[in-house]
mmCIF file of C-alpha atoms in Angstrom:
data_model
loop_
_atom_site.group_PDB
_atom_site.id
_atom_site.type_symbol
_atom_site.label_atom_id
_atom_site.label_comp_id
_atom_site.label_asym_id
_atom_site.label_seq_id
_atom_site.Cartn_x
_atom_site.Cartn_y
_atom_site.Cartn_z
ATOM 1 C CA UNK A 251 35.950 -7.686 -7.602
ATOM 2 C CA UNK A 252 34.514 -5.383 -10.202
ATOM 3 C CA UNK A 253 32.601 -2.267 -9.139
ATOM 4 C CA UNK A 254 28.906 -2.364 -9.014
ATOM 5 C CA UNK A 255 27.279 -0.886 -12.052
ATOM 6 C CA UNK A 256 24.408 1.831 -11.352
ATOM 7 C CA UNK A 257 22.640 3.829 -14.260
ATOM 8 C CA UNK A 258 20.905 6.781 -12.866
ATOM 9 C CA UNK A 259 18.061 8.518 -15.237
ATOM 10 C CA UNK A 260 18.426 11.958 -14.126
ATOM 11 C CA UNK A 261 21.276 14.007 -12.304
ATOM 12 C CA UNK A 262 21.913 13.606 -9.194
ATOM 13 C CA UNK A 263 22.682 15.845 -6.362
ATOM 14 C CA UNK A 264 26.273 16.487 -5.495
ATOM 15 C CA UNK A 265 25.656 14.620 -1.672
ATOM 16 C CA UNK A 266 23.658 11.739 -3.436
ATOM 17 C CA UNK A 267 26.861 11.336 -6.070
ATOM 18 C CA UNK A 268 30.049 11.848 -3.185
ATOM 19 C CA UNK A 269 27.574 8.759 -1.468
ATOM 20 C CA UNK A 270 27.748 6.552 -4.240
ATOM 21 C CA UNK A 271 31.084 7.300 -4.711
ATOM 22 C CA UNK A 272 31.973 6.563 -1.389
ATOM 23 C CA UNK A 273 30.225 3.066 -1.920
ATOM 24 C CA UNK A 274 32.538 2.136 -4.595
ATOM 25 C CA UNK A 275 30.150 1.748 -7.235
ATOM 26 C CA UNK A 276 30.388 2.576 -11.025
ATOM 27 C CA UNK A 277 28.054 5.385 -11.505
ATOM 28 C CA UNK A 278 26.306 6.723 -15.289
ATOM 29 C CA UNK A 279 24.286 9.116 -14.950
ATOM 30 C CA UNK A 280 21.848 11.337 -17.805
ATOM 31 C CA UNK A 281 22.206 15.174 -17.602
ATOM 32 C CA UNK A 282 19.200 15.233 -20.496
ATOM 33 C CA UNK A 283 16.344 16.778 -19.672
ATOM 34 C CA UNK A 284 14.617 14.484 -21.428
ATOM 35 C CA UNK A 285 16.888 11.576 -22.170
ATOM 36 C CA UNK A 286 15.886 9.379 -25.438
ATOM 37 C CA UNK A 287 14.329 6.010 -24.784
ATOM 38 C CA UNK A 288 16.532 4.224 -27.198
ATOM 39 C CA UNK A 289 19.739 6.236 -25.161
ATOM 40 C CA UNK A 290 17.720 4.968 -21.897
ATOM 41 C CA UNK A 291 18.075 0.951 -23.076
ATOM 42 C CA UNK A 292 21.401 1.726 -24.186
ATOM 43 C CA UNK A 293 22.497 2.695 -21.235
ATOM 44 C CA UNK A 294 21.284 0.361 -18.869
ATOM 45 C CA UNK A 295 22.568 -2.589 -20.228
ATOM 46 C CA UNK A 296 24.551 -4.680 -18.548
ATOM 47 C CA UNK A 297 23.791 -2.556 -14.740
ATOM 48 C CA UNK A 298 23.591 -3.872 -11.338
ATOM 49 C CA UNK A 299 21.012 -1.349 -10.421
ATOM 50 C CA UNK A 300 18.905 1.444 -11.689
ATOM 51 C CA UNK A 301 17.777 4.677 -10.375
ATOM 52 C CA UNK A 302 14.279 6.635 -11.643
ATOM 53 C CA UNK A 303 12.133 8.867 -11.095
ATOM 54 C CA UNK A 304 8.205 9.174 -12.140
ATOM 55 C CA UNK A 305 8.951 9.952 -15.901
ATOM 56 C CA UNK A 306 10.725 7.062 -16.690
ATOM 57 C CA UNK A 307 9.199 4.066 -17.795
ATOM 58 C CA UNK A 308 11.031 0.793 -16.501
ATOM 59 C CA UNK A 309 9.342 -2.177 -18.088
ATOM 60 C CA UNK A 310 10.189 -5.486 -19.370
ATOM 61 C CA UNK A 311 11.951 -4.119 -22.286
ATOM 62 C CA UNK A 312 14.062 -2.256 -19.856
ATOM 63 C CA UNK A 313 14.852 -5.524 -17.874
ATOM 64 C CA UNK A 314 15.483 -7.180 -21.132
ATOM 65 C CA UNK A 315 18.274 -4.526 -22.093
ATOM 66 C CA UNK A 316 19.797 -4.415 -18.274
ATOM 67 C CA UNK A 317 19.671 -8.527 -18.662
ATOM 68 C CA UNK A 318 20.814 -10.819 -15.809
ATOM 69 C CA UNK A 319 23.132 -8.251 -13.701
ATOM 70 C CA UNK A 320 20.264 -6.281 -12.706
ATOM 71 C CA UNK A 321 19.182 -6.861 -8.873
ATOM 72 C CA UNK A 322 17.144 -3.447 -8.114
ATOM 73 C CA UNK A 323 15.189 -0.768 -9.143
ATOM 74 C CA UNK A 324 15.177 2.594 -7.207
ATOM 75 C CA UNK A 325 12.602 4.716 -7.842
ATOM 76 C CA UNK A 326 12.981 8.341 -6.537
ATOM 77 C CA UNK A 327 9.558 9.002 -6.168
ATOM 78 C CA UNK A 328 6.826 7.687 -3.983
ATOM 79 C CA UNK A 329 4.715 6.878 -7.244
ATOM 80 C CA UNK A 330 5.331 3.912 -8.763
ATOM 81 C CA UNK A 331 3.256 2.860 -11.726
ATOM 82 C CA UNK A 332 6.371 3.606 -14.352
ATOM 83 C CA UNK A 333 7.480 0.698 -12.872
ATOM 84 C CA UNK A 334 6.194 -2.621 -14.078
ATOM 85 C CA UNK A 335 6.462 -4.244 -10.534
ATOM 86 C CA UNK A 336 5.347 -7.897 -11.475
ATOM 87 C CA UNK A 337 7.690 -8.431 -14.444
ATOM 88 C CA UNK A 338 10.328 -7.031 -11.692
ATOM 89 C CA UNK A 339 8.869 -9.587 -9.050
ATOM 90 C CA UNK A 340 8.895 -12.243 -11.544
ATOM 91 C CA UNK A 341 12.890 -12.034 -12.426
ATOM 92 C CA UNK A 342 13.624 -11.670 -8.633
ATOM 93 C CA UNK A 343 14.701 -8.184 -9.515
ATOM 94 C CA UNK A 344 14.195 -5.444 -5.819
ATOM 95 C CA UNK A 345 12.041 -2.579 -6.264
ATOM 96 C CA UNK A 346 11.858 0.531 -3.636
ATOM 97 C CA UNK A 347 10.521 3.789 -3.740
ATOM 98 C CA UNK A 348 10.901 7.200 -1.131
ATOM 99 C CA UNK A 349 7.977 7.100 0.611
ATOM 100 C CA UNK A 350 7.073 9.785 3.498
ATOM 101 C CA UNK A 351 9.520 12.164 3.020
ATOM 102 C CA UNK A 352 7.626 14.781 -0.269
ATOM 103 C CA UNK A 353 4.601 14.501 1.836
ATOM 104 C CA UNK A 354 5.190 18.698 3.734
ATOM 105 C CA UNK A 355 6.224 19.591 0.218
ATOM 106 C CA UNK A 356 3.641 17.822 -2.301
ATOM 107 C CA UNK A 357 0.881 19.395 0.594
ATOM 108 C CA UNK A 358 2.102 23.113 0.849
ATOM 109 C CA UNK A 359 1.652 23.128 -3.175
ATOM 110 C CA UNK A 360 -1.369 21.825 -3.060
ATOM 111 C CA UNK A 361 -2.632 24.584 -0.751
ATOM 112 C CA UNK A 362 -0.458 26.924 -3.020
ATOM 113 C CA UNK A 363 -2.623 25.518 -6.068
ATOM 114 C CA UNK A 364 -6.073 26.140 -3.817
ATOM 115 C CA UNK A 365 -5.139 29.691 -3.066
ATOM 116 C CA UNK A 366 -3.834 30.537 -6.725
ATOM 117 C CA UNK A 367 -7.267 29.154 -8.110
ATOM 118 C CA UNK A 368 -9.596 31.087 -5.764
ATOM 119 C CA UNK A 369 -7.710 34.133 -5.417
ATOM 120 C CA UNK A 370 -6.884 34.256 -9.909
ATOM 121 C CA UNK A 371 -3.547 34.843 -9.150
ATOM 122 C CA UNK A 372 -2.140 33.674 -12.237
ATOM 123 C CA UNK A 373 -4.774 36.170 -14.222
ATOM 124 C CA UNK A 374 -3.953 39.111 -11.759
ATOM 125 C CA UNK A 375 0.125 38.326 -12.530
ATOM 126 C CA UNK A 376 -0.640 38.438 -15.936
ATOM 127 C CA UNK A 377 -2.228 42.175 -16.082
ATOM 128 C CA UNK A 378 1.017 43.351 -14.522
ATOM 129 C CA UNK A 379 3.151 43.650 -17.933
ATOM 130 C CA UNK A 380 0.222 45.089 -19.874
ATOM 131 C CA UNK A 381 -0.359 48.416 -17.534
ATOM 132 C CA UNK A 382 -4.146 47.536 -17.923
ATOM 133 C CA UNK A 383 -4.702 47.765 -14.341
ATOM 134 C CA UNK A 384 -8.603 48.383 -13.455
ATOM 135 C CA UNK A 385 -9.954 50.026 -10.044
ATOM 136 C CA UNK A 386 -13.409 48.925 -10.589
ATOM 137 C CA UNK A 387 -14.908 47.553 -7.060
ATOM 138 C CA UNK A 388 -15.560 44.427 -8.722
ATOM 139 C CA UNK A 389 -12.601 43.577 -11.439
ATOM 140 C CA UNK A 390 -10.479 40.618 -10.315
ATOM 141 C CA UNK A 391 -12.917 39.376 -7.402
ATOM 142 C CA UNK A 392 -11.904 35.582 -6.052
ATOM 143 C CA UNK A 393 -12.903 33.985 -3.263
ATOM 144 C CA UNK A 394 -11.533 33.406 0.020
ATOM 145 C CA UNK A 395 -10.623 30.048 1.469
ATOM 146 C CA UNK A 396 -12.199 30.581 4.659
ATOM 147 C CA UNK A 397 -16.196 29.531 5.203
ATOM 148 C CA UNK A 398 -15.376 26.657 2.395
ATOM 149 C CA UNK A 399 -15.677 22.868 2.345
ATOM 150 C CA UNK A 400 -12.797 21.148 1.197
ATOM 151 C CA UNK A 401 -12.991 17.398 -0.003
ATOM 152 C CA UNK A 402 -9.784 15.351 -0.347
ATOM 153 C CA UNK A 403 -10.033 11.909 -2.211
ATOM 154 C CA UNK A 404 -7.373 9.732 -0.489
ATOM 155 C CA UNK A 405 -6.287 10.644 3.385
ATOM 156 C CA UNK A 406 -2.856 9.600 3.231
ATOM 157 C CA UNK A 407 -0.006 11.062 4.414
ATOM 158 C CA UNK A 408 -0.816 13.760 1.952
ATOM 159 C CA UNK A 409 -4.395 13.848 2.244
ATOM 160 C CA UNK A 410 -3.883 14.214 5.714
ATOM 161 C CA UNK A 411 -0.922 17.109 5.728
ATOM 162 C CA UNK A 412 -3.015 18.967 3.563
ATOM 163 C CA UNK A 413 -6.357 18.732 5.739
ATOM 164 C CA UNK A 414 -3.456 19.920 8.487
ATOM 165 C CA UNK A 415 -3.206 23.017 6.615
ATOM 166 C CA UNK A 416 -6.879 23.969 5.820
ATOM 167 C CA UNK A 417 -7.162 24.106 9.522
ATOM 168 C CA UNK A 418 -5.566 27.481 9.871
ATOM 169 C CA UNK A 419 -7.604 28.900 7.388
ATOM 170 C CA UNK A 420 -10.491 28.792 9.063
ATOM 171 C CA UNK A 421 -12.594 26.104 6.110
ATOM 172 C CA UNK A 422 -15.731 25.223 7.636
ATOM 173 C CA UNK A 423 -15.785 21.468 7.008
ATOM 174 C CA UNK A 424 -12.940 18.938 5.296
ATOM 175 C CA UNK A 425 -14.825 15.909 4.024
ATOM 176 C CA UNK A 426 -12.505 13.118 2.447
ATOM 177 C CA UNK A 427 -13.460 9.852 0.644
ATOM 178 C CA UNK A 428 -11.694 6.615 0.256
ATOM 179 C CA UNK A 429 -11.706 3.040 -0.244
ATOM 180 C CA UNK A 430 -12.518 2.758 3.535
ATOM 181 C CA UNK A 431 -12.439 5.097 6.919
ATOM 182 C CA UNK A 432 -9.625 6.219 8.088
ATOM 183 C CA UNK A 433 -10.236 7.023 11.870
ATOM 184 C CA UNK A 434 -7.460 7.893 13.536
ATOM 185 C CA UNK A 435 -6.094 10.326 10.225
ATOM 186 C CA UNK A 436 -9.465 11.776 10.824
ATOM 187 C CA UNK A 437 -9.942 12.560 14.246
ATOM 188 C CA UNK A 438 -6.416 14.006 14.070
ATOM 189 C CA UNK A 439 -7.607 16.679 11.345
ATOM 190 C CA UNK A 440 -11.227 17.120 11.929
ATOM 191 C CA UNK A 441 -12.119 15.412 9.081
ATOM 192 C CA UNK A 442 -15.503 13.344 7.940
ATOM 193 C CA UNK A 443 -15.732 10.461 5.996
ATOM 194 C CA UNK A 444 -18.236 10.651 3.219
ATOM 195 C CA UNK A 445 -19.066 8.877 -0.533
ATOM 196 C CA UNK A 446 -17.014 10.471 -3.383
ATOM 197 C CA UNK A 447 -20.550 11.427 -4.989
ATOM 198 C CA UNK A 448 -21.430 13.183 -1.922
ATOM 199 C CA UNK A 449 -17.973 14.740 -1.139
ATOM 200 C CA UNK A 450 -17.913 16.111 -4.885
ATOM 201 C CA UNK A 451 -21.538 17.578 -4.360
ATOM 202 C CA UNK A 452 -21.213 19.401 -1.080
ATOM 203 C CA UNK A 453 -17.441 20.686 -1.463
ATOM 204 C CA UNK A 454 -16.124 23.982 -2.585
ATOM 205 C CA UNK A 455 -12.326 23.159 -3.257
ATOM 206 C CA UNK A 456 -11.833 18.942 -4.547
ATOM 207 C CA UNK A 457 -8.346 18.227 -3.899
ATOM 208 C CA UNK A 458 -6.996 15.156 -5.221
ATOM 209 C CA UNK A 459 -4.691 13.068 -2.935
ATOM 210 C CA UNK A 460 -5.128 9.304 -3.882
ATOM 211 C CA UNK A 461 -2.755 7.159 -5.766
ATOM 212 C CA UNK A 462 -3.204 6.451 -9.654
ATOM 213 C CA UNK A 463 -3.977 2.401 -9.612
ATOM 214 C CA UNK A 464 -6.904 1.010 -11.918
ATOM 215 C CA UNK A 465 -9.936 2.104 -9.569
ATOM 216 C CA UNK A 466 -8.902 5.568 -9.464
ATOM 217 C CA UNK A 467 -7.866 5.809 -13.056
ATOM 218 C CA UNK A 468 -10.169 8.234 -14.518
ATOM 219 C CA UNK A 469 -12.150 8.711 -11.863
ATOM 220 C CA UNK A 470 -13.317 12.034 -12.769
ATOM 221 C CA UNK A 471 -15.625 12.048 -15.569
ATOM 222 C CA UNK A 472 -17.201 14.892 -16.958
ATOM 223 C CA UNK A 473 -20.720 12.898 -14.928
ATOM 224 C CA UNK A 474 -18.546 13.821 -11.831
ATOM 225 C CA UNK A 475 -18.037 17.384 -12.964
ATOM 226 C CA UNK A 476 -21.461 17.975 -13.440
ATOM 227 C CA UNK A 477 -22.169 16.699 -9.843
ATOM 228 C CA UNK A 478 -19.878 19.551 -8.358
ATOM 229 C CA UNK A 479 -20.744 22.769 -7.706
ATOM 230 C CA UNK A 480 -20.324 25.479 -10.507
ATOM 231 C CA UNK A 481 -18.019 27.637 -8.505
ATOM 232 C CA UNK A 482 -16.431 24.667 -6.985
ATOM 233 C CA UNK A 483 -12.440 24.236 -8.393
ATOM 234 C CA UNK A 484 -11.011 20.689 -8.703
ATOM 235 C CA UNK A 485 -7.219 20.115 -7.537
ATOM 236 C CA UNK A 486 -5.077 17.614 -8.697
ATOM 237 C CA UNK A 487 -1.377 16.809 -6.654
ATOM 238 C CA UNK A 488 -1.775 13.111 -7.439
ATOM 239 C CA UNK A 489 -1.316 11.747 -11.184
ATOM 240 C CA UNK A 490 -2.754 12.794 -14.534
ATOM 241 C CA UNK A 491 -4.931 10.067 -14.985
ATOM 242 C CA UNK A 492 -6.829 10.481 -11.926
ATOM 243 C CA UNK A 493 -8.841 12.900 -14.613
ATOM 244 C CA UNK A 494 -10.096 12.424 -17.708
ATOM 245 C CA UNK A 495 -8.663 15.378 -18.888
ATOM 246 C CA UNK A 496 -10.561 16.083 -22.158
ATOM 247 C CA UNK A 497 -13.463 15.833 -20.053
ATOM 248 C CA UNK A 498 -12.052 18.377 -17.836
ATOM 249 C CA UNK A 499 -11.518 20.784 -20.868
ATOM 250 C CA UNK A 500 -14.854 20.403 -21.562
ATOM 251 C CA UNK A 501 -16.198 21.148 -17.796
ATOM 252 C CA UNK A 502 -14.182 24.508 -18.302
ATOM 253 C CA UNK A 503 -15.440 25.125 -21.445
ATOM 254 C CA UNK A 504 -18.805 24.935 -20.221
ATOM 255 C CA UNK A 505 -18.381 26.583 -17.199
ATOM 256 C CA UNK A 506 -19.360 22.939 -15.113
ATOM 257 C CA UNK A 507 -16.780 23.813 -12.250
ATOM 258 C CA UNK A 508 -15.271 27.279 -11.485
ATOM 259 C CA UNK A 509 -11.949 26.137 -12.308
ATOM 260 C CA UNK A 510 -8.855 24.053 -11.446
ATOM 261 C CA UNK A 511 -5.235 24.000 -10.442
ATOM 262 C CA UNK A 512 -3.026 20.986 -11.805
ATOM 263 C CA UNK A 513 0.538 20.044 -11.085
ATOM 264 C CA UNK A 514 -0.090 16.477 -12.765
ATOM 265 C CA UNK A 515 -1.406 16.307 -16.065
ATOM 266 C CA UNK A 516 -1.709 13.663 -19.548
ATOM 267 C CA UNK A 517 1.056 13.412 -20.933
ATOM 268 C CA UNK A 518 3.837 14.956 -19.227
ATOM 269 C CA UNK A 519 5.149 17.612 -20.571
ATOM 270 C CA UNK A 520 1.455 19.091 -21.718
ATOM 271 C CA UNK A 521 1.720 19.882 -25.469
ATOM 272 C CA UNK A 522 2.043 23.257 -25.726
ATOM 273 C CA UNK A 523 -1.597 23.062 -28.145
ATOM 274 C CA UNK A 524 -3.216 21.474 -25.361
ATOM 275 C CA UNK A 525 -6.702 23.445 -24.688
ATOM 276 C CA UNK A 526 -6.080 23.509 -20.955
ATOM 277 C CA UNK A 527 -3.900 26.382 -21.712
ATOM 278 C CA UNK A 528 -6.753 28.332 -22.891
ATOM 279 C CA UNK A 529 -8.598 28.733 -19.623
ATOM 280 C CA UNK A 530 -7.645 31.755 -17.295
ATOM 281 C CA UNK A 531 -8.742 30.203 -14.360
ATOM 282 C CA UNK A 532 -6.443 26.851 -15.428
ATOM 283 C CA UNK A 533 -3.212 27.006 -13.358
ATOM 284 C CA UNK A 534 -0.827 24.493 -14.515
ATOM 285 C CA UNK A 535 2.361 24.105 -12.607
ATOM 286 C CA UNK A 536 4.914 21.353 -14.684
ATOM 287 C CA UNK A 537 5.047 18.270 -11.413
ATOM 288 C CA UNK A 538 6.851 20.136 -9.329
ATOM 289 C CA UNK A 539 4.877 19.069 -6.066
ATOM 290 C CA UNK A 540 8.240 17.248 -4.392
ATOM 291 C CA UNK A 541 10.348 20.195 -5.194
ATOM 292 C CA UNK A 542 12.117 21.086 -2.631
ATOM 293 C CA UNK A 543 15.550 21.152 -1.539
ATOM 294 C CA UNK A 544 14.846 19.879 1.291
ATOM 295 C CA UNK A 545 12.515 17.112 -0.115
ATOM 296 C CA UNK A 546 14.915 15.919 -3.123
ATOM 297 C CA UNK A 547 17.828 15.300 -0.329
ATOM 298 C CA UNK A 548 15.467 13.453 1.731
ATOM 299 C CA UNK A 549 14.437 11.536 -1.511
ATOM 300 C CA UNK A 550 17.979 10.814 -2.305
ATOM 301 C CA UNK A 551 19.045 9.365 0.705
ATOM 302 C CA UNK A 552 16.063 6.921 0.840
ATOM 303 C CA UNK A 553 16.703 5.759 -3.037
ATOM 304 C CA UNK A 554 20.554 5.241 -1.960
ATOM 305 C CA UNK A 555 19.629 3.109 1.190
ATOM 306 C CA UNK A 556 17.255 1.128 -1.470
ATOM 307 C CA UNK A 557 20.070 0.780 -3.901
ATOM 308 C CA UNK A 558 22.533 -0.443 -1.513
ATOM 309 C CA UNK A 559 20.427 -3.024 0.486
ATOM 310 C CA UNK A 560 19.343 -4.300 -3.278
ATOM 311 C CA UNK A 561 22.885 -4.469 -4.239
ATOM 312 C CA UNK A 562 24.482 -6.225 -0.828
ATOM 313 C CA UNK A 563 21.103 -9.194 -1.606
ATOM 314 C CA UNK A 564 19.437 -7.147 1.664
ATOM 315 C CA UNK A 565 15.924 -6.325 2.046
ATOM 316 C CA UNK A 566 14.944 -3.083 1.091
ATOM 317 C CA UNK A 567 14.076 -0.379 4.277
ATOM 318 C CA UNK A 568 11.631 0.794 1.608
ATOM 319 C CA UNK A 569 10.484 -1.411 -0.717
ATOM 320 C CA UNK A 570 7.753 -0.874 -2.799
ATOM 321 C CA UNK A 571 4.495 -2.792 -1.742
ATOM 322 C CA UNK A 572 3.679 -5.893 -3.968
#
């Protein structure tokens, strides 16, 4: 019997490639960067299964070009709106994601994004090569994390690891909002469930945790902005489109909100022209929130135990919900 076919989007680590090796199957994967949409269809045609990540769009014309042979999708992410799950449903096709194990990395970087923001890190950095140092009393105040509300918008996993980590900084409150309470999450991190209207109001740091679906898709308006406090910063770890992010611009142009830290943005890669970049007390960091060694092995292995229960006509151990 012939090999299985697998097309992988991205390059994968040396474990993840001596595993599929060692599962016999017929492995082609991109070293691009960026690989070409038109190399992507190419590519995938005639596979048994396909691995992703976030940045890759796999929709119907995608299944068209793979055609019959394909039986799953593995996404290695825990995302999953590149992935058009009901044309997949519809042609019987498996779809799993990696689920559980980004959640310590994705929540240290959001407390990494907190700090930077408060503290102007990335403006104090920048004075370094210029010699312009200043000892002025007041020249490069920020504020300290400790004494502040925190609101996170969606206590999952994430939500919840990063509420873990306020904790040792002494914040005096963490409010979170949601579709609906989650108790036990809660009691576990000391936090309160509120409205969004009134978590944006009373909070000093909004950190964004939810997933990107069509109730949270640009939930933050420049109405919401102006609802926050003006030295309050927004976070976002979640997805771009969480924010309207022209309305952000203009919140920072206006001074609305005392600034923000992104690792997600619209579109990915950020134009290098895009205004964001003209705000100092903008930090943009390009999606890195699940990198980690130890995170992108983790990943792996989940996306290869996907692959291979797709591929043997198994259930997936993680499928994606439906």
């Amino acid at each position: 019997m012939a090999p299985k076919k697998v097309f992988s989007s991205y390059f994968l680590t040396e474990d993840a490639q001596k595993r599929l090796e060692s599962l016999g199957y017929d492995l082609d994967q991109s070293s691009a960067d960026q690989l070409p949409r038109t190399e992507f269809l190419r590519r995938v045609k005639g596979v048994h299964g396909i691995i992703c990540d976030s940045a890759c769009q796999v929709d119907a014309e995608t299944l068209d070009a793979a055609g019959d042979t394909l039986q799953v999708i593995s996404t290695h992410s825990v995302g999953y709106n590149h992935v058009d799950l009901a044309e997949a449903h519809r042609r019987g096709i498996q779809t799993g994601h990696t689920p559980d194990v980004l959640t310590d990395a994705v929540a240290d970087l959001a407390l990494t994004l907190i700090l930077m923001v408060l503290r102007r890190v990335v403006e104090a950095a920048a004075v370094i090569p210029t010699g312009q140092w200043c000892n002025q009393p007041t020249w490069m105040l920020g504020r300290q994390l400790r004494g502040k509300a925190v609101g996170i918008v969606g206590l999952g996993r994430i939500g919840e690891g990063v509420a873990q980590r306020l904790r040792g900084f002494g914040v005096s409150r963490i409010l979170y909002s949601g579709r609906r309470p989650r108790e036990e999450a809660a009691l576990r991190v000391g936090a309160n469930f509120v409205s969004f209207d009134e978590l944006v109001r009373q909070s000093d740091v909004v950190c964004i945790c939810c997933s990107l679906n069509d109730s949270t898709y640009h939930l933050f308006t420049y109405d919401v902005f102006k609802l926050m406090k003006p030295t309050a910063v927004i976070i976002n770890i979640s997805r771009g489109g969480v924010i309207k992010q022209e309305d952000l611009v203009s919140a920072l142009a206006n001074k609305i909100i005392g600034g923000a830290g992104l690792d997600v943005m619209t579109p990915e890669p950020l134009p290098t022209d895009s205004h964001l970049l003209k705000y100092p007390n903008c930090v943009l960091l390009p999606h890195i929130g699940s990198a980690t060694v130890e995170a992108h092995e983790a990943m792996g292995h989940l996306c290869i135990d996907n692959l291979q229960a797709g591929l043997e006509g198994k259930p997936l151990p993680h499928p994606i919900p439906q």
